[in-house]
CSV table of C-alpha atoms in Angstrom, one decimal:
chain,number,residue,atom,x,y,z
L,1,GLN,CA,-107.2,34.2,-147.8
L,2,VAL,CA,-104.3,35.8,-146.0
L,3,CYS,CA,-102.0,33.3,-147.6
L,4,CYS,CA,-103.3,34.2,-151.1
L,5,PHE,CA,-102.9,37.9,-150.3
L,6,CYS,CA,-99.2,37.3,-149.3
L,7,TRP,CA,-98.6,35.5,-152.6
L,8,PHE,CA,-100.2,38.4,-154.4
L,9,LEU,CA,-97.9,40.9,-152.7
L,10,PHE,CA,-95.0,38.7,-153.6
L,11,LEU,CA,-95.8,38.6,-157.3
L,12,VAL,CA,-96.3,42.3,-157.4
L,13,HIS,CA,-92.9,42.9,-155.8
L,14,VAL,CA,-91.3,40.5,-158.3
L,15,ILE,CA,-92.8,42.4,-161.3
L,16,MET,CA,-91.7,45.8,-159.9
L,17,THR,CA,-88.2,44.5,-159.2
L,18,VAL,CA,-87.8,43.2,-162.7
L,19,ASP,CA,-88.8,46.5,-164.1
L,20,THR,CA,-86.7,48.7,-161.9
L,21,ALA,CA,-83.6,46.6,-161.1
L,22,GLN,CA,-80.5,48.4,-162.2
L,23,ALA,CA,-76.9,47.5,-162.1
L,24,PRO,CA,-74.8,49.5,-159.6
L,25,PRO,CA,-72.5,52.1,-161.2
L,26,ALA,CA,-69.5,50.5,-162.7
L,27,LYS,CA,-66.3,51.0,-160.8
L,28,LYS,CA,-63.7,51.7,-163.5
L,29,SER,CA,-60.4,50.1,-162.8
L,30,LYS,CA,-57.4,52.3,-162.4
L,31,LEU,CA,-55.5,49.7,-164.4
L,32,ASP,CA,-57.6,49.7,-167.6
L,33,ASN,CA,-54.8,51.4,-169.5
L,34,GLY,CA,-51.8,49.9,-167.6
L,35,HIS,CA,-49.7,51.1,-164.7
L,36,GLU,CA,-49.1,54.7,-165.7
L,37,ASN,CA,-47.1,55.7,-162.7
L,38,GLY,CA,-44.7,52.9,-162.1
L,39,PHE,CA,-45.6,50.1,-159.6
L,40,PRO,CA,-49.3,50.0,-158.8
L,41,SER,CA,-50.7,50.9,-155.4
L,42,THR,CA,-51.9,48.2,-153.1
L,43,GLU,CA,-55.5,48.9,-154.1
L,44,GLN,CA,-54.7,48.7,-157.8
L,45,LEU,CA,-52.6,45.5,-157.4
L,46,LYS,CA,-55.3,43.7,-155.5
L,47,ASP,CA,-57.9,44.8,-157.9
L,48,ASP,CA,-56.0,43.3,-160.8
L,49,LEU,CA,-55.2,40.2,-158.9
L,50,ALA,CA,-58.8,39.5,-158.0
L,51,ALA,CA,-59.9,40.2,-161.6
L,52,ALA,CA,-57.3,37.7,-162.8
L,53,HIS,CA,-59.0,35.0,-160.8
L,54,ARG,CA,-62.5,35.9,-162.1
L,55,ILE,CA,-61.3,36.0,-165.7
L,56,LEU,CA,-59.5,32.7,-165.7
L,57,ALA,CA,-62.5,31.1,-163.9
L,58,ARG,CA,-64.8,32.2,-166.8
L,59,TRP,CA,-62.4,30.5,-169.2
L,60,GLY,CA,-62.6,27.2,-167.2
L,61,MET,CA,-59.0,27.4,-166.1
L,62,ASP,CA,-59.7,27.1,-162.3
L,63,GLU,CA,-60.0,24.0,-160.2
L,64,LEU,CA,-62.5,24.4,-157.4
L,65,ILE,CA,-60.7,26.4,-154.6
L,66,TRP,CA,-57.2,25.2,-155.6
L,67,ASN,CA,-54.4,26.7,-157.7
L,68,HIS,CA,-53.2,30.2,-157.0
L,69,ILE,CA,-52.4,33.6,-158.5
L,70,SER,CA,-50.0,36.0,-156.7
L,71,ALA,CA,-48.4,39.4,-157.0
L,72,ARG,CA,-45.3,40.7,-155.2
L,73,LYS,CA,-46.3,43.5,-152.8
L,74,ALA,CA,-43.4,45.8,-153.9
L,75,PRO,CA,-40.2,45.6,-156.0
L,76,GLY,CA,-37.6,43.6,-154.1
L,77,SER,CA,-40.0,42.4,-151.5
L,78,GLN,CA,-40.4,38.7,-150.8
L,79,ASP,CA,-44.0,39.3,-149.5
L,80,PHE,CA,-46.9,38.8,-151.9
L,81,TRP,CA,-50.7,38.8,-152.1
L,82,ILE,CA,-52.1,35.4,-153.0
L,83,THR,CA,-55.2,33.3,-153.5
L,84,PRO,CA,-56.7,32.5,-150.0
L,85,GLY,CA,-57.5,28.8,-150.9
L,86,ASP,CA,-61.0,28.9,-149.4
L,87,ARG,CA,-63.3,30.2,-152.2
L,88,PHE,CA,-64.1,29.8,-155.9
L,89,TRP,CA,-62.1,32.0,-158.2
L,90,LYS,CA,-65.3,33.3,-159.8
L,91,ARG,CA,-66.2,35.0,-156.5
L,92,MET,CA,-62.7,36.5,-155.8
L,93,LYS,CA,-62.7,40.1,-154.6
L,94,PRO,CA,-59.7,42.2,-153.5
L,95,GLU,CA,-60.6,41.9,-149.9
L,96,HIS,CA,-60.3,38.1,-150.1
L,97,LEU,CA,-56.6,38.1,-151.0
L,98,VAL,CA,-54.2,37.2,-148.3
L,99,CYS,CA,-50.5,37.3,-147.4
L,100,SER,CA,-50.3,33.6,-146.6
L,101,SER,CA,-52.7,31.1,-148.2
L,102,SER,CA,-54.5,28.4,-146.3
L,103,ASN,CA,-53.2,26.2,-149.1
L,104,GLU,CA,-49.7,25.5,-147.9
L,105,THR,CA,-48.5,24.5,-151.4
L,106,ALA,CA,-49.2,28.1,-152.5
L,107,ASP,CA,-46.7,29.5,-150.1
L,108,VAL,CA,-44.0,26.9,-151.0
L,109,LEU,CA,-44.4,27.4,-154.8
L,110,HIS,CA,-44.8,31.1,-155.0
L,111,GLY,CA,-42.1,31.7,-152.4
L,112,ALA,CA,-39.7,29.8,-154.7
L,113,PHE,CA,-40.7,31.7,-157.8
L,114,TYR,CA,-40.1,35.1,-156.2
L,115,GLN,CA,-36.8,33.9,-154.8
L,116,ALA,CA,-35.7,32.8,-158.2
L,117,ARG,CA,-35.8,36.2,-160.0
L,118,GLU,CA,-36.4,39.7,-158.7
L,119,ASP,CA,-38.1,40.7,-162.0
L,120,ILE,CA,-40.9,38.2,-161.5
L,121,MET,CA,-43.7,40.4,-160.1
L,122,ALA,CA,-46.7,38.2,-160.6
L,123,VAL,CA,-47.4,34.4,-161.0
L,124,VAL,CA,-50.3,32.3,-162.3
L,125,HIS,CA,-50.2,28.7,-161.3
L,126,CYS,CA,-53.0,26.5,-162.8
L,127,HIS,CA,-54.0,23.0,-163.7
L,128,ALA,CA,-55.9,23.8,-166.9
L,129,PRO,CA,-56.7,20.4,-168.6
L,130,ALA,CA,-54.8,21.1,-171.8
L,131,ILE,CA,-51.7,22.4,-169.9
L,132,GLU,CA,-51.8,19.5,-167.5
L,133,ALA,CA,-52.1,17.0,-170.3
L,134,VAL,CA,-49.0,18.4,-172.1
L,135,ALA,CA,-47.2,18.5,-168.8
L,136,CYS,CA,-47.8,14.7,-168.7
L,137,LEU,CA,-46.1,14.1,-172.1
L,138,GLU,CA,-42.5,13.0,-172.1
L,139,GLY,CA,-41.6,15.6,-174.7
L,140,GLY,CA,-43.5,18.4,-173.0
L,141,LEU,CA,-44.5,21.5,-175.0
L,142,GLN,CA,-43.8,21.1,-178.8
L,143,PHE,CA,-43.2,24.2,-180.8
L,144,ILE,CA,-45.3,23.8,-183.9
L,145,SER,CA,-47.6,26.9,-183.9
L,146,GLN,CA,-47.2,30.7,-184.0
L,147,THR,CA,-48.7,30.9,-180.5
L,148,SER,CA,-46.0,28.6,-179.1
L,149,ALA,CA,-43.3,30.9,-180.5
L,150,LEU,CA,-44.1,33.3,-177.7
L,151,LEU,CA,-42.7,30.7,-175.3
L,152,TYR,CA,-39.8,29.5,-177.4
L,153,ASN,CA,-36.6,29.0,-175.4
L,154,ARG,CA,-38.4,30.4,-172.3
L,155,VAL,CA,-39.9,27.2,-170.8
L,156,ALA,CA,-38.3,25.5,-167.9
L,157,TYR,CA,-39.3,22.1,-166.4
L,158,HIS,CA,-39.6,20.8,-162.9
L,159,ASP,CA,-40.2,17.1,-162.2
L,160,TRP,CA,-43.2,16.2,-160.0
L,161,GLU,CA,-42.3,15.5,-156.3
L,162,GLY,CA,-45.8,15.0,-155.0
L,163,LEU,CA,-47.8,17.7,-153.3
L,164,SER,CA,-45.5,20.7,-152.8
L,165,LEU,CA,-45.7,20.7,-149.0
L,166,ASP,CA,-42.0,20.5,-148.3
L,167,ARG,CA,-40.2,23.8,-148.3
L,168,ALA,CA,-37.0,22.0,-149.3
L,169,GLU,CA,-38.5,21.7,-152.8
L,170,GLY,CA,-38.4,25.5,-153.2
L,171,PRO,CA,-34.7,25.9,-154.0
L,172,ARG,CA,-35.0,23.1,-156.6
L,173,ILE,CA,-37.9,24.9,-158.3
L,174,ALA,CA,-36.0,28.2,-158.2
L,175,GLN,CA,-32.9,26.6,-159.7
L,176,GLN,CA,-34.9,25.3,-162.7
L,177,VAL,CA,-36.4,28.8,-163.4
L,178,GLN,CA,-32.9,30.4,-163.1
L,179,ALA,CA,-31.4,27.8,-165.5
L,180,VAL,CA,-33.5,29.2,-168.5
L,181,THR,CA,-32.6,32.7,-169.6
L,182,GLY,CA,-35.7,34.9,-169.7
L,183,CYS,CA,-37.9,32.0,-168.4
L,184,ASN,CA,-41.6,33.1,-168.5
L,185,THR,CA,-43.1,29.6,-168.0
L,186,LEU,CA,-42.5,26.6,-165.8
L,187,LEU,CA,-44.1,23.4,-166.9
L,188,MET,CA,-44.4,21.2,-163.8
L,189,ARG,CA,-44.4,17.7,-165.1
L,190,ASN,CA,-47.5,15.6,-164.3
L,191,HIS,CA,-48.8,18.7,-162.5
L,192,GLY,CA,-49.5,22.0,-164.2
L,193,SER,CA,-47.8,25.3,-165.0
L,194,ALA,CA,-46.7,28.6,-163.7
L,195,THR,CA,-46.3,31.7,-165.8
L,196,PHE,CA,-44.3,34.8,-164.7
L,197,GLY,CA,-45.0,38.4,-165.5
L,198,ARG,CA,-43.8,41.9,-164.8
L,199,THR,CA,-47.4,42.6,-164.1
L,200,VAL,CA,-50.5,40.6,-163.2
L,201,GLY,CA,-51.8,41.2,-166.7
L,202,GLU,CA,-48.7,39.7,-168.3
L,203,ALA,CA,-48.8,36.6,-166.2
L,204,VAL,CA,-52.5,36.1,-167.1
L,205,VAL,CA,-52.0,36.7,-170.8
L,206,LEU,CA,-49.1,34.2,-170.9
L,207,THR,CA,-51.3,31.6,-169.3
L,208,PHE,CA,-53.9,32.2,-171.9
L,209,TYR,CA,-51.4,31.7,-174.7
L,210,LEU,CA,-49.7,28.7,-173.0
L,211,ASN,CA,-53.1,27.0,-172.8
L,212,ARG,CA,-53.8,27.8,-176.4
L,213,ALA,CA,-50.5,26.4,-177.5
L,214,CYS,CA,-51.2,23.2,-175.5
L,215,GLU,CA,-54.6,22.9,-177.1
L,216,VAL,CA,-53.2,23.2,-180.6
L,217,GLN,CA,-50.5,20.7,-179.9
L,218,LEU,CA,-53.0,18.1,-178.5
L,219,ARG,CA,-55.3,18.6,-181.5
L,220,ALA,CA,-52.5,18.3,-184.0
L,221,ALA,CA,-51.3,15.1,-182.2
L,222,GLY,CA,-54.8,13.7,-182.5
L,223,SER,CA,-54.9,14.2,-186.3
L,224,THR,CA,-53.9,11.5,-188.7
L,225,LEU,CA,-52.3,14.0,-191.0
L,226,PRO,CA,-48.6,14.9,-190.9
L,227,VAL,CA,-47.6,17.9,-188.7
L,228,SER,CA,-45.5,20.7,-190.2
L,229,THR,CA,-42.8,21.8,-187.8
L,230,PRO,CA,-41.1,25.2,-188.6
L,231,SER,CA,-37.3,25.5,-188.4
L,232,THR,CA,-35.4,26.6,-185.3
L,233,LYS,CA,-34.3,29.7,-187.1
L,234,LEU,CA,-37.8,30.7,-187.8
L,235,PHE,CA,-38.9,30.2,-184.3
L,236,GLU,CA,-36.0,32.3,-183.0
L,237,HIS,CA,-37.1,35.1,-185.3
L,238,ALA,CA,-40.8,34.8,-184.3
L,239,ALA,CA,-39.8,34.8,-180.6
L,240,SER,CA,-37.8,38.0,-181.1
L,241,GLN,CA,-40.8,39.6,-182.7
L,242,TYR,CA,-42.9,38.8,-179.7
L,243,GLY,CA,-40.4,40.7,-177.6
L,244,ALA,CA,-41.3,43.9,-179.4
L,245,MET,CA,-43.0,46.5,-177.1
L,246,ASP,CA,-46.3,46.7,-179.1
L,247,VAL,CA,-47.0,43.0,-179.2
L,248,ARG,CA,-45.5,41.9,-175.9
L,249,PRO,CA,-48.0,39.8,-173.9
L,250,GLY,CA,-49.8,41.9,-171.4
L,251,ALA,CA,-48.0,45.0,-172.5
L,252,ILE,CA,-48.6,48.0,-170.3
L,253,ASP,CA,-49.0,51.7,-170.6
L,254,GLY,CA,-51.8,51.4,-173.2
L,255,ASN,CA,-49.5,50.2,-176.0
L,256,PRO,CA,-51.2,48.7,-179.1
L,257,GLY,CA,-51.9,45.0,-178.8
L,258,CYS,CA,-52.2,45.3,-175.0
L,259,GLU,CA,-54.6,42.4,-174.2
L,260,TRP,CA,-55.0,43.0,-170.4
L,261,PRO,CA,-57.1,46.2,-170.6
L,262,ALA,CA,-59.3,44.4,-173.1
L,263,MET,CA,-59.8,41.5,-170.7
L,264,ARG,CA,-60.6,43.9,-167.9
L,265,GLU,CA,-63.2,45.7,-170.1
L,266,TRP,CA,-64.8,42.4,-171.1
L,267,LEU,CA,-64.9,41.3,-167.5
L,268,ARG,CA,-66.6,44.5,-166.4
L,269,GLU,CA,-69.2,44.3,-169.1
L,270,GLU,CA,-70.0,40.7,-168.2
L,271,GLU,CA,-70.3,41.4,-164.6
L,272,GLU,CA,-72.5,44.5,-165.3
L,273,VAL,CA,-74.9,42.3,-167.2
L,274,GLU,CA,-75.1,39.8,-164.4
L,275,ALA,CA,-75.5,42.4,-161.6
L,276,PRO,CA,-79.2,43.0,-162.0
L,277,GLN,CA,-79.9,39.2,-162.2
L,278,ALA,CA,-77.9,38.7,-159.0
L,279,ALA,CA,-79.8,41.6,-157.3
L,280,LEU,CA,-83.1,40.1,-158.3
L,281,LEU,CA,-82.2,36.7,-157.0
L,282,ALA,CA,-81.2,38.3,-153.7
L,283,GLU,CA,-84.6,40.1,-153.6
L,284,LEU,CA,-86.4,36.9,-154.3
L,285,ARG,CA,-84.6,35.0,-151.5
L,286,SER,CA,-85.4,37.8,-149.1
L,287,LEU,CA,-89.1,37.8,-150.1
L,288,ARG,CA,-89.3,34.1,-149.8
L,289,GLU,CA,-88.1,34.3,-146.2
L,290,GLU,CA,-90.6,37.1,-145.5
L,291,VAL,CA,-93.5,35.0,-147.0
L,292,ARG,CA,-92.4,32.1,-144.8
L,293,GLY,CA,-92.4,34.3,-141.8
L,294,LEU,CA,-96.0,35.5,-142.6
L,295,LYS,CA,-97.2,32.0,-143.2
L,296,SER,CA,-95.9,30.9,-139.8
L,297,LEU,CA,-98.2,33.5,-138.2
L,298,LEU,CA,-101.3,32.0,-139.8
L,299,PRO,CA,-103.4,29.6,-137.7
L,300,SER,CA,-102.7,26.0,-138.5
């Protein structure tokens, strides 16, 4: 009878929790409309960086605890915040970011990127399947679509040297980035990619479009129909259009076409919807433990 009474209390609590569970008040990011006052504060920077992990994870562009996203701490500094290398991206919070990752390759690669150019303020390195597939092709990224025009004449390549554990590889990576004027993407052959931004948002948006360009290329290559390839002159024109302020990837200061604030808004809404569910699950786990404790007091 006592056991039945415990289960009755449990069910009542579950019903009440479902009716009353509310999402915690949303914490509006200071970066929703861009960095309005120059370089972001540490709090703002880490907030963006953590959000970048969670966004890319929702798009399936993470790989367990591996790969890394970083942001330079301050202009001219060689220090940066980076993925810790010990948790899934979907669960990344600002307090989890570190100055030196437990994944040694992160420090080698990102250290090289920031040494290469002072204007690189954020980096996304990932192994998204479409990107990794194109990185394995001898010809690399093919410019056949409008999306790829964003990257035209801005992609550098670095041959795979195995796991990037040797700091001697750093200068070779930096040299490849420096060799391409305005380089915003490094395709690491048989490995993955790195995109470079003046903000975290720009690096993330570039990764999205790189992945899309790679997906389009692979689908076109898998077709039995002839592929139309625009002229070099047309791609040069389209690339210059992408450089315009209002359509620049990850544009800041609330300019039209600024994708990053939209991404942040979407992420916030998604997480707000999930918050009550997460709270309810936590309550259920707690009640289950309480019921187990009560059952242990019953005579056997």
